[in-house]
Short mmCIF file of C-alpha atoms in Angstrom, two decimals:
data_model
loop_
_atom_site.label_atom_id
_atom_site.label_comp_id
_atom_site.label_asym_id
_atom_site.label_seq_id
_atom_site.Cartn_x
_atom_site.Cartn_y
_atom_site.Cartn_z
CA UNK A 244 -38.55 58.58 -8.61
CA UNK A 245 -40.86 55.67 -7.91
CA UNK A 246 -40.33 52.69 -10.21
CA UNK A 247 -43.28 50.32 -10.60
CA UNK A 248 -42.61 46.97 -12.23
CA UNK A 249 -45.36 44.53 -13.20
CA UNK A 250 -44.21 40.93 -12.42
CA UNK A 251 -45.20 38.19 -14.85
CA UNK A 252 -44.17 35.03 -12.98
CA UNK A 253 -47.84 34.39 -12.13
CA UNK A 254 -48.78 33.78 -15.77
CA UNK A 255 -49.24 30.14 -16.76
CA UNK A 256 -45.93 30.10 -18.61
CA UNK A 257 -44.14 32.09 -15.92
CA UNK A 258 -43.48 34.89 -18.39
CA UNK A 259 -45.09 37.87 -20.11
CA UNK A 260 -45.31 36.13 -23.49
CA UNK A 261 -48.59 34.31 -23.05
CA UNK A 262 -51.72 36.27 -23.88
CA UNK A 263 -50.03 38.37 -26.57
CA UNK A 264 -49.38 35.13 -28.43
CA UNK A 265 -53.14 34.66 -28.81
CA UNK A 266 -53.22 37.69 -31.13
CA UNK A 267 -51.58 36.03 -34.15
CA UNK A 268 -53.69 32.91 -33.55
CA UNK A 269 -57.10 34.55 -33.25
CA UNK A 270 -56.36 36.68 -36.29
CA UNK A 271 -55.69 33.61 -38.44
CA UNK A 272 -58.01 30.90 -37.15
CA UNK A 273 -61.34 32.72 -37.78
CA UNK A 274 -60.18 33.62 -41.31
CA UNK A 275 -59.16 30.04 -42.08
CA UNK A 276 -55.53 31.03 -42.61
CA UNK A 277 -54.36 28.62 -39.90
CA UNK A 278 -55.96 25.23 -39.26
CA UNK A 279 -54.63 23.83 -35.96
CA UNK A 280 -56.09 20.40 -36.75
CA UNK A 281 -53.40 19.67 -39.34
CA UNK A 282 -50.93 22.55 -39.57
CA UNK A 283 -47.92 23.13 -37.33
CA UNK A 284 -47.33 26.55 -35.76
CA UNK A 285 -43.81 27.94 -36.11
CA UNK A 286 -42.79 30.15 -33.18
CA UNK A 287 -39.50 32.00 -33.88
CA UNK A 288 -38.14 33.36 -30.63
CA UNK A 289 -35.27 33.78 -28.22
CA UNK A 290 -37.19 31.87 -25.60
CA UNK A 291 -40.33 33.34 -24.04
CA UNK A 292 -42.44 33.91 -27.17
CA UNK A 293 -42.01 30.30 -28.26
CA UNK A 294 -42.86 29.20 -24.71
CA UNK A 295 -46.14 31.10 -24.90
CA UNK A 296 -46.71 29.75 -28.40
CA UNK A 297 -46.09 26.18 -27.29
CA UNK A 298 -48.48 26.63 -24.35
CA UNK A 299 -51.30 28.03 -26.50
CA UNK A 300 -50.66 25.38 -29.15
CA UNK A 301 -51.05 22.69 -26.50
CA UNK A 302 -54.40 24.20 -25.51
CA UNK A 303 -55.46 24.06 -29.16
CA UNK A 304 -54.19 20.52 -29.57
CA UNK A 305 -51.86 21.43 -32.42
CA UNK A 306 -48.13 20.84 -32.85
CA UNK A 307 -45.80 23.69 -31.93
CA UNK A 308 -42.35 24.14 -33.44
CA UNK A 309 -40.13 26.31 -31.25
CA UNK A 310 -37.23 27.89 -33.13
CA UNK A 311 -34.63 29.50 -30.87
CA UNK A 312 -30.84 29.95 -30.58
CA UNK A 313 -28.91 27.03 -29.12
CA UNK A 314 -27.21 29.37 -26.63
CA UNK A 315 -30.36 30.11 -24.62
CA UNK A 316 -30.68 28.88 -21.03
CA UNK A 317 -31.09 25.17 -20.30
CA UNK A 318 -34.32 25.89 -18.44
CA UNK A 319 -35.95 27.22 -21.62
CA UNK A 320 -35.24 24.02 -23.52
CA UNK A 321 -36.36 21.85 -20.59
CA UNK A 322 -39.64 23.77 -20.33
CA UNK A 323 -40.32 23.40 -24.05
CA UNK A 324 -39.57 19.68 -23.91
CA UNK A 325 -41.93 19.27 -20.95
CA UNK A 326 -44.87 20.71 -22.89
CA UNK A 327 -44.21 18.57 -25.96
CA UNK A 328 -42.95 21.18 -28.41
CA UNK A 329 -40.77 20.27 -31.35
CA UNK A 330 -37.52 22.21 -30.86
CA UNK A 331 -35.18 23.53 -33.53
CA UNK A 332 -32.02 25.09 -32.08
CA UNK A 333 -30.31 27.49 -34.48
CA UNK A 334 -26.64 28.57 -34.30
CA UNK A 335 -25.57 31.32 -31.93
CA UNK A 336 -26.78 33.12 -28.84
CA UNK A 337 -29.44 35.66 -27.89
CA UNK A 338 -28.71 38.15 -30.66
CA UNK A 339 -28.59 35.60 -33.52
CA UNK A 340 -32.15 36.17 -34.71
CA UNK A 341 -31.17 36.33 -38.40
CA UNK A 342 -30.47 32.60 -38.18
CA UNK A 343 -33.97 32.06 -36.76
CA UNK A 344 -35.52 33.99 -39.65
CA UNK A 345 -33.50 31.91 -42.12
CA UNK A 346 -34.79 28.67 -40.57
CA UNK A 347 -38.39 29.93 -40.65
CA UNK A 348 -38.05 30.87 -44.32
CA UNK A 349 -36.51 27.49 -45.08
CA UNK A 350 -39.36 25.62 -43.39
CA UNK A 351 -42.13 27.67 -44.98
CA UNK A 352 -40.58 27.09 -48.43
CA UNK A 353 -39.93 23.36 -47.99
CA UNK A 354 -42.99 22.40 -45.94
CA UNK A 355 -45.54 24.60 -47.67
CA UNK A 356 -49.02 24.42 -46.14
CA UNK A 357 -47.85 22.01 -43.44
CA UNK A 358 -46.59 24.94 -41.36
CA UNK A 359 -47.65 28.49 -40.54
CA UNK A 360 -45.09 31.02 -39.30
CA UNK A 361 -46.17 33.39 -36.52
CA UNK A 362 -43.34 35.90 -36.36
CA UNK A 363 -43.54 38.17 -33.32
CA UNK A 364 -41.08 40.67 -34.81
CA UNK A 365 -43.45 41.66 -37.62
CA UNK A 366 -46.89 40.48 -36.42
CA UNK A 367 -48.97 43.53 -35.49
CA UNK A 368 -51.28 41.32 -33.43
CA UNK A 369 -48.40 41.09 -30.94
CA UNK A 370 -48.16 44.83 -30.11
CA UNK A 371 -51.92 45.27 -30.57
CA UNK A 372 -52.50 43.17 -27.46
CA UNK A 373 -49.85 45.05 -25.48
CA UNK A 374 -51.26 48.41 -26.60
CA UNK A 375 -54.75 47.68 -25.31
CA UNK A 376 -54.06 45.29 -22.41
CA UNK A 377 -50.54 45.84 -21.05
CA UNK A 378 -50.87 49.59 -21.50
CA UNK A 379 -54.15 49.82 -19.62
CA UNK A 380 -52.84 47.45 -16.91
CA UNK A 381 -49.82 49.70 -16.39
CA UNK A 382 -52.07 52.72 -16.15
CA UNK A 383 -54.26 50.98 -13.58
CA UNK A 384 -51.28 50.00 -11.42
CA UNK A 385 -49.93 53.55 -11.50
CA UNK A 386 -53.32 54.98 -10.53
CA UNK A 387 -53.68 52.52 -7.64
CA UNK A 388 -50.12 52.54 -6.30
CA UNK A 389 -48.75 56.01 -7.03
CA UNK A 390 -51.65 58.36 -6.50
CA UNK A 391 -50.51 61.96 -6.50
CA UNK A 392 -47.43 61.36 -8.65
CA UNK A 393 -46.84 62.23 -12.29
CA UNK A 394 -46.56 59.42 -14.83
CA UNK A 395 -43.23 60.54 -16.24
CA UNK A 396 -42.01 57.57 -18.21
CA UNK A 397 -41.98 53.95 -19.30
CA UNK A 398 -38.76 51.99 -19.74
CA UNK A 399 -38.72 48.67 -21.59
CA UNK A 400 -35.96 46.73 -23.30
CA UNK A 401 -36.52 45.99 -26.98
CA UNK A 402 -37.00 42.36 -27.88
CA UNK A 403 -39.76 42.02 -30.45
CA UNK A 404 -40.90 45.55 -29.43
CA UNK A 405 -44.37 44.17 -28.69
CA UNK A 406 -44.47 45.35 -25.07
CA UNK A 407 -43.26 48.79 -26.16
CA UNK A 408 -46.71 49.37 -27.68
CA UNK A 409 -47.93 49.79 -24.10
CA UNK A 410 -45.93 53.01 -24.11
CA UNK A 411 -47.75 54.13 -27.26
CA UNK A 412 -51.06 53.60 -25.44
CA UNK A 413 -49.93 55.58 -22.40
CA UNK A 414 -48.55 58.37 -24.55
CA UNK A 415 -51.95 58.95 -26.16
CA UNK A 416 -53.29 59.71 -22.66
CA UNK A 417 -50.21 61.32 -21.11
CA UNK A 418 -48.40 62.96 -24.04
CA UNK A 419 -45.61 64.54 -21.97
CA UNK A 420 -44.34 61.19 -20.64
CA UNK A 421 -41.15 59.66 -22.05
CA UNK A 422 -40.74 56.24 -23.64
CA UNK A 423 -37.33 54.71 -22.93
CA UNK A 424 -36.00 51.74 -24.89
CA UNK A 425 -33.23 49.48 -23.66
CA UNK A 426 -30.74 47.22 -25.39
CA UNK A 427 -27.54 45.42 -24.44
CA UNK A 428 -24.35 47.49 -24.28
CA UNK A 429 -22.64 44.62 -26.08
CA UNK A 430 -25.12 44.90 -28.99
CA UNK A 431 -25.89 48.64 -29.39
CA UNK A 432 -28.03 48.49 -32.54
CA UNK A 433 -30.24 51.48 -31.75
CA UNK A 434 -27.53 53.54 -30.08
CA UNK A 435 -24.68 52.97 -32.54
CA UNK A 436 -26.02 50.86 -35.45
CA UNK A 437 -23.97 48.16 -33.73
CA UNK A 438 -24.04 44.41 -33.32
CA UNK A 439 -22.57 41.75 -31.06
CA UNK A 440 -23.22 38.80 -28.77
CA UNK A 441 -24.64 39.41 -25.29
CA UNK A 442 -26.21 37.62 -22.32
CA UNK A 443 -29.47 39.48 -21.64
CA UNK A 444 -31.80 36.75 -22.85
CA UNK A 445 -34.93 37.94 -24.65
CA UNK A 446 -33.75 41.32 -25.96
CA UNK A 447 -31.36 42.97 -28.41
CA UNK A 448 -31.42 40.95 -31.61
CA UNK A 449 -29.17 42.95 -33.98
CA UNK A 450 -32.09 44.47 -35.84
CA UNK A 451 -35.02 46.87 -35.42
CA UNK A 452 -38.36 45.01 -35.33
CA UNK A 453 -40.90 45.89 -38.01
CA UNK A 454 -43.51 46.62 -35.33
CA UNK A 455 -41.42 49.17 -33.38
CA UNK A 456 -42.79 52.72 -33.59
CA UNK A 457 -39.58 54.76 -33.55
CA UNK A 458 -41.52 58.02 -33.84
CA UNK A 459 -42.49 57.58 -30.19
CA UNK A 460 -39.04 56.67 -28.85
CA UNK A 461 -37.67 59.38 -26.56
CA UNK A 462 -34.69 57.66 -24.94
CA UNK A 463 -32.35 54.78 -25.80
CA UNK A 464 -30.15 53.28 -23.09
CA UNK A 465 -27.63 50.47 -23.39
CA UNK A 466 -27.41 48.12 -20.40
CA UNK A 467 -24.23 46.16 -19.61
CA UNK A 468 -24.96 42.43 -19.55
CA UNK A 469 -22.29 42.02 -16.86
CA UNK A 470 -24.30 44.36 -14.64
CA UNK A 471 -27.44 42.25 -15.16
CA UNK A 472 -25.71 38.94 -14.39
CA UNK A 473 -23.90 40.37 -11.36
CA UNK A 474 -27.11 41.84 -9.96
CA UNK A 475 -28.85 38.52 -10.61
CA UNK A 476 -26.16 36.81 -8.57
CA UNK A 477 -26.61 39.37 -5.79
CA UNK A 478 -30.39 38.92 -5.77
CA UNK A 479 -30.50 35.12 -5.97
CA UNK A 480 -27.78 33.76 -3.68
CA UNK A 481 -27.74 33.41 0.10
CA UNK A 482 -24.60 35.54 0.32
CA UNK A 483 -26.10 38.27 -1.83
CA UNK A 484 -29.37 38.35 0.09
CA UNK A 485 -27.45 38.49 3.38
CA UNK A 486 -25.54 41.55 2.13
CA UNK A 487 -28.75 43.29 1.06
CA UNK A 488 -30.64 42.55 4.29
CA UNK A 489 -27.93 42.79 6.96
CA UNK A 490 -25.45 45.25 5.47
CA UNK A 491 -27.78 47.55 3.52
CA UNK A 492 -30.92 47.13 5.65
CA UNK A 493 -33.25 46.33 2.78
CA UNK A 494 -36.45 44.77 4.17
CA UNK A 495 -36.43 40.98 4.04
CA UNK A 496 -39.85 40.87 2.35
CA UNK A 497 -38.48 43.08 -0.44
CA UNK A 498 -35.38 40.94 -0.92
CA UNK A 499 -37.48 37.78 -1.05
CA UNK A 500 -39.36 39.22 -4.04
CA UNK A 501 -36.26 40.04 -6.08
CA UNK A 502 -36.33 36.59 -7.70
CA UNK A 503 -39.38 37.88 -9.61
CA UNK A 504 -36.85 39.62 -11.85
CA UNK A 505 -35.31 37.59 -14.65
CA UNK A 506 -32.25 38.87 -16.50
CA UNK A 507 -34.23 41.16 -18.82
CA UNK A 508 -36.34 42.31 -15.87
CA UNK A 509 -33.13 43.39 -14.14
CA UNK A 510 -32.14 45.21 -17.34
CA UNK A 511 -35.50 47.02 -17.24
CA UNK A 512 -34.86 48.01 -13.62
CA UNK A 513 -31.37 49.32 -14.40
CA UNK A 514 -32.65 51.22 -17.44
CA UNK A 515 -35.48 52.79 -15.46
CA UNK A 516 -32.99 54.02 -12.86
CA UNK A 517 -30.69 55.42 -15.56
CA UNK A 518 -33.64 57.23 -17.13
CA UNK A 519 -34.84 58.64 -13.79
CA UNK A 520 -31.34 59.91 -12.99
CA UNK A 521 -30.94 61.49 -16.43
CA UNK A 522 -34.17 63.49 -16.17
CA UNK A 523 -33.59 64.24 -12.46
CA UNK A 524 -36.97 62.85 -11.52
CA UNK A 525 -38.03 63.01 -7.87
CA UNK A 526 -40.49 61.30 -5.55
CA UNK A 527 -43.21 63.16 -7.46
CA UNK A 528 -42.46 61.12 -10.61
CA UNK A 529 -43.31 57.51 -11.48
CA UNK A 530 -41.71 55.33 -14.15
CA UNK A 531 -43.28 52.04 -15.25
CA UNK A 532 -41.70 48.81 -16.47
CA UNK A 533 -42.29 45.03 -16.46
CA UNK A 534 -40.52 41.95 -15.13
CA UNK A 535 -40.92 39.91 -18.30
CA UNK A 536 -40.11 36.64 -16.53
CA UNK A 537 -38.62 35.48 -13.23
CA UNK A 538 -35.24 34.05 -12.33
CA UNK A 539 -36.64 30.52 -12.34
CA UNK A 540 -35.53 30.31 -15.99
CA UNK A 541 -31.89 31.18 -15.25
CA UNK A 542 -30.62 29.10 -12.32
CA UNK A 543 -28.16 27.35 -14.63
CA UNK A 544 -26.58 30.71 -15.43
CA UNK A 545 -25.56 31.13 -11.77
CA UNK A 546 -24.02 27.65 -11.81
CA UNK A 547 -22.06 28.54 -14.94
CA UNK A 548 -20.78 31.76 -13.36
CA UNK A 549 -19.72 29.92 -10.20
CA UNK A 550 -17.86 27.31 -12.23
CA UNK A 551 -16.09 30.09 -14.12
CA UNK A 552 -15.35 32.49 -11.24
CA UNK A 553 -15.52 30.47 -8.05
CA UNK A 554 -17.66 30.74 -4.94
CA UNK A 555 -19.59 33.96 -4.40
CA UNK A 556 -18.26 35.82 -1.36
CA UNK A 557 -19.53 38.66 0.78
CA UNK A 558 -16.72 40.87 -0.50
CA UNK A 559 -17.73 40.23 -4.11
CA UNK A 560 -21.39 40.82 -3.27
CA UNK A 561 -20.47 44.20 -1.76
CA UNK A 562 -18.49 45.04 -4.89
CA UNK A 563 -21.42 44.13 -7.11
CA UNK A 564 -23.81 46.21 -5.00
CA UNK A 565 -21.49 49.22 -5.11
CA UNK A 566 -20.62 49.01 -8.80
CA UNK A 567 -23.81 47.81 -10.41
CA UNK A 568 -26.57 49.23 -8.18
CA UNK A 569 -25.22 52.26 -6.37
CA UNK A 570 -23.04 52.98 -9.40
CA UNK A 571 -25.86 53.12 -11.98
CA UNK A 572 -25.23 56.24 -14.07
CA UNK A 573 -26.42 57.90 -17.26
CA UNK A 574 -23.63 56.69 -19.54
CA UNK A 575 -24.69 55.08 -22.83
CA UNK A 576 -28.01 56.92 -22.75
CA UNK A 577 -29.33 58.98 -25.65
CA UNK A 578 -32.16 61.49 -25.48
CA UNK A 579 -33.44 61.16 -29.03
CA UNK A 580 -33.59 63.97 -31.54
CA UNK A 581 -35.67 63.76 -34.69
CA UNK A 582 -32.60 62.65 -36.66
CA UNK A 583 -31.87 59.87 -34.15
CA UNK A 584 -35.38 58.48 -34.49
CA UNK A 585 -35.18 58.60 -38.28
CA UNK A 586 -31.78 56.87 -38.31
CA UNK A 587 -33.09 54.03 -36.15
CA UNK A 588 -36.24 53.70 -38.26
CA UNK A 589 -34.18 53.47 -41.45
CA UNK A 590 -32.30 50.47 -40.05
CA UNK A 591 -35.50 48.48 -40.63
CA UNK A 592 -34.82 48.61 -44.37
CA UNK A 593 -31.89 46.19 -44.26
CA UNK A 594 -33.67 43.47 -42.29
CA UNK A 595 -37.23 43.81 -43.48
CA UNK A 596 -37.09 45.05 -47.07
CA UNK A 597 -33.80 43.57 -48.30
CA UNK A 598 -33.94 40.28 -46.37
CA UNK A 599 -37.61 39.60 -45.57
CA UNK A 600 -39.36 41.12 -48.58
CA UNK A 601 -41.40 43.84 -46.88
CA UNK A 602 -42.74 46.74 -48.95
CA UNK A 603 -40.71 49.97 -49.02
CA UNK A 604 -43.92 51.98 -49.32
CA UNK A 605 -45.16 50.59 -46.02
CA UNK A 606 -41.81 51.28 -44.39
CA UNK A 607 -42.09 54.88 -45.53
CA UNK A 608 -45.68 55.05 -44.29
CA UNK A 609 -44.56 53.97 -40.83
CA UNK A 610 -42.48 57.13 -40.70
CA UNK A 611 -44.49 59.64 -42.76
CA UNK A 612 -48.16 58.66 -42.43
CA UNK A 613 -49.59 60.27 -39.30
CA UNK A 614 -52.40 57.70 -39.23
CA UNK A 615 -50.31 54.55 -39.78
CA UNK A 616 -49.81 53.51 -36.17
CA UNK A 617 -53.30 54.42 -34.99
CA UNK A 618 -54.68 52.27 -37.82
CA UNK A 619 -52.75 49.32 -36.40
CA UNK A 620 -54.08 49.89 -32.88
CA UNK A 621 -57.58 50.37 -34.29
CA UNK A 622 -57.63 46.77 -35.58
CA UNK A 623 -59.02 45.72 -32.19
CA UNK A 624 -62.63 46.37 -33.26
CA UNK A 625 -62.22 44.39 -36.47
CA UNK A 626 -60.63 41.51 -34.57
CA UNK A 627 -63.33 41.49 -31.89
CA UNK A 628 -66.03 41.36 -34.56
CA UNK A 629 -64.18 38.57 -36.35
CA UNK A 630 -64.03 36.54 -33.13
CA UNK A 631 -67.73 37.06 -32.37
CA UNK A 632 -68.74 35.91 -35.85
CA UNK A 633 -66.47 32.87 -35.64
CA UNK A 634 -67.85 31.89 -32.23
CA UNK A 635 -71.42 32.27 -33.49
CA UNK A 636 -70.67 30.19 -36.59
CA UNK A 637 -69.09 27.36 -34.59
CA UNK A 638 -71.56 27.48 -31.69
CA UNK A 639 -68.89 28.34 -29.14
CA UNK A 640 -70.78 31.43 -28.02
CA UNK A 641 -73.70 29.24 -26.90
CA UNK A 642 -71.45 26.65 -25.28
CA UNK A 643 -69.78 29.21 -23.02
CA UNK A 644 -72.74 31.45 -22.20
#
């Protein structure tokens, strides 16, 4: 199968979480719910969402508060400091999102109107953007680069589940395609109702996001974080690149582009291969994914691995290539039945109803109301009208004619 990945290094933040962040802002600002002239924006995240939030906040001239686990990469914290964000580091690693939610709730209760929380895990303006923009961009790339092939699937790891809405868009146009969802093997929430710490930064947060449409999930695959870090080492060291170019005859221009894949981008690549192998797809099939960020955010992780394990050698690079690339298989992959989808959907109850105060009736509607999800994606027209009226009221439409 042909795997097409959309790189996101070229975005201003160097990651996918940039334009989708504008959704929660442009929904609130025209309605007067958020005033950037005196309120702070809270951006709960495991790294990239709060980077996009801090960037957009800087453009607005308002203060951004980035709330993320203390175990995230050094580069994330350095980037946030460089743009002037206030940083709150919560206990734990990638999967400790509950602690982020607790801090957000604490700040909104103690600070009142001084802060506004923009929570990507339950903000429908996040997936709305991906539905209409990322989805159509994926379709355009497939049509341009894989003419004559069948669009057979999309594979994306679940972080906030925002990008997964691009699969919902594509499925409305190509209903036989499959949507695959990835998570860390060390934190198999969807696959096994499980939990745990892991090292694939940006995904797998021990809960099911409110905005995830489980009705459309066809496949769940767990990706070993050791595979992702080992492949990252192979792709981003001189020894690893030498093995790929000289021993396995991969074109140099291809190898030089592998740094476009961050850790979660590598997980997306591995998951797409697992999915293609499971369904026995051929050169007539195309599967789409994204490289959420590049490896520029993770150089310190290679240094940590070298300190722990010693110098990377050609022998180890060959082992990593054999085990983690040639050895990709279909283990820890589930082709979802109706009961699997319902089980995963019901996990939302414990995070969102019991802990975050969401309405059980809406949770049930997400599963039982055939129109629920299309109503969410249909908010685009209302939002566009809201923006036009706001721009007319403030005179911005005339200023930028």
